[in-house]
Amino acid sequence: MYFRLSEEVLREMGQYVSRLDMGSEDLELFDAGINPAVSGNDDINRNGLKYLDDEIAHLTRVRSQPNEGISKVVPGKTENCVSMVKMLARREANYSGRGRFMSADRCHAASRYLPVNGPWQVDQMNSRTYVSQFSTDGSLFISGFQGSHIRIYNVDSGWKIQKNILARSLRWTITDTSLSPDQRYLVYSSMSPLVHIADVGSAATESLANVTDIHDGLDFSAYGDGGYSFGIFSVKFSTDGKELVAGSSDDAIYVYDLEANKLTLRILAHTSDVNTVCFADESGHLIFSGSDDNLCKVWDRRCFIARGKPAGIMMGHLEGITFIDSRGDGRYFISNGKDQCIKLWDVRKMSSNVTCDLGARTYDWDYRWMEYPTQARNLKHPCDQSVATYKGHSVLRTLIRCYFSPELGSGQKYIYTGSNDGSVYIYDLITGAIVAKLDHHMSTVRDCSWHPSYPILVSSSWDGDLVKWEFPGSEAAPAPLRNRNAHIRYWD
């Protein structure tokens, strides 16, 4: 549920503050600048999570709580939630002694304004949307459709289509895309060992494979047959743009050297499909992978050739992993699982090998066309190493993705995910509570993306709709959407 500010403040700010912040007094939030202590588990878990690692809770608060000068009421007492009006007044009065907002101050203000207003239609295709992501700086937005199309929108130019790419040698669908760090090249994958790379920096809007542009095929097949022996589910550029890392349906992780134009490494990483891979941080040394064998693994590239084994294994999911997103610090990451939950992990808790054998499950189930069995919903992994578990959304039909909210605008205070029920769910990282549910789509939301700097979230669905959600307070009303009854649910 959301509460309005006073009418005076509302007229001035034209925005909302969530109950998550208005009622945060029960959460013993401290000023990160002066109090190194962290709250006990009993205080931080009243809205969902039973236990949350104190350190990740502390780090999240450090990024999203105002400094003592801004939040101080009287000596020794601080406000847990400081209104924007007070923050501006105290900044002008130089309460902080710095004459400006610090990063945590800005995050404290921005994180309270969730992108829940709308939606506005960005695009609509007669094809399922599989991939939708902002570029690192938020100036571009990439969306990949099942019908061979990839569109790149210029966000700063009113979402104008900057590049319309017709994919080459597509098998089944676009499974993943990745934009190079310099935003010049885009790679896209499908259910084939061939990953294609297109120059998106050219002036022409239309990019037809091998007609108007050359889409080079990068062969990830160990034997160079270029056939359909396996497919690529996930592909990512390295941080320096010189390599690609990919996860495949033949249980392997691949590394491709773009400068040498050849495959340099293949590791049999899991015992089932590798659905997702990502880099742990900007160094590019650590890679996280998730598979249908229910395991998340941590790989150190510096030890790939010498060991050929993971640096660690994370157990906790009862079904396959559909997606992994890193917090960017090389330590924490989240995973979406077919056991209908998101899990938060700390790599320092990983094992060197699998210590629990779950055995064969006692129910017959396929997530592609069946509902999750009732008898499985309350099952728990006997050796769960995760830090926290978030439940409420539905992970069915396809490899649904989940993410941390941006660091710049929210201090990574939230986790958000698509869902098979056509909604986007936003969870509070610390409490585990669902703070917002965005309802619009008529089919599965496979991917969604939060702008790195502004409270704008774009959701894409198998219904072909690409829509954006913004923070409340915009004077413009959403444009009518095709026979849609869009609505938002707020949760305590």
mmCIF file of N, CA, C and O in Angstrom, residues 45 135-136 245 281 306:
data_model
loop_
_atom_site.group_PDB
_atom_site.id
_atom_site.type_symbol
_atom_site.label_atom_id
_atom_site.label_comp_id
_atom_site.label_asym_id
_atom_site.label_seq_id
_atom_site.Cartn_x
_atom_site.Cartn_y
_atom_site.Cartn_z
ATOM 1 N N ASN A 45 13.343 -8.793 9.788
ATOM 2 C CA ASN A 45 12.653 -9.853 9.077
ATOM 3 C C ASN A 45 11.154 -9.927 9.343
ATOM 4 O O ASN A 45 10.549 -10.975 9.229
ATOM 5 N N SER A 135 21.170 -0.102 -22.284
ATOM 6 C CA SER A 135 22.628 -0.081 -22.344
ATOM 7 C C SER A 135 23.172 0.382 -21.003
ATOM 8 O O SER A 135 22.427 0.862 -20.140
ATOM 9 N N THR A 136 24.468 0.255 -20.796
ATOM 10 C CA THR A 136 25.072 0.594 -19.507
ATOM 11 C C THR A 136 24.821 2.038 -19.102
ATOM 12 O O THR A 136 24.587 2.332 -17.921
ATOM 13 N N VAL A 245 31.767 -14.642 -23.460
ATOM 14 C CA VAL A 245 31.561 -15.861 -22.685
ATOM 15 C C VAL A 245 30.125 -16.296 -22.917
ATOM 16 O O VAL A 245 29.216 -15.458 -23.007
ATOM 17 N N ASP A 281 32.161 -9.092 -11.650
ATOM 18 C CA ASP A 281 32.506 -7.691 -11.420
ATOM 19 C C ASP A 281 33.241 -7.153 -12.635
ATOM 20 O O ASP A 281 33.361 -7.833 -13.667
ATOM 21 N N ALA A 306 44.263 -24.403 -15.920
ATOM 22 C CA ALA A 306 45.012 -25.210 -14.959
ATOM 23 C C ALA A 306 44.127 -26.226 -14.250
ATOM 24 O O ALA A 306 44.523 -27.369 -14.034
#
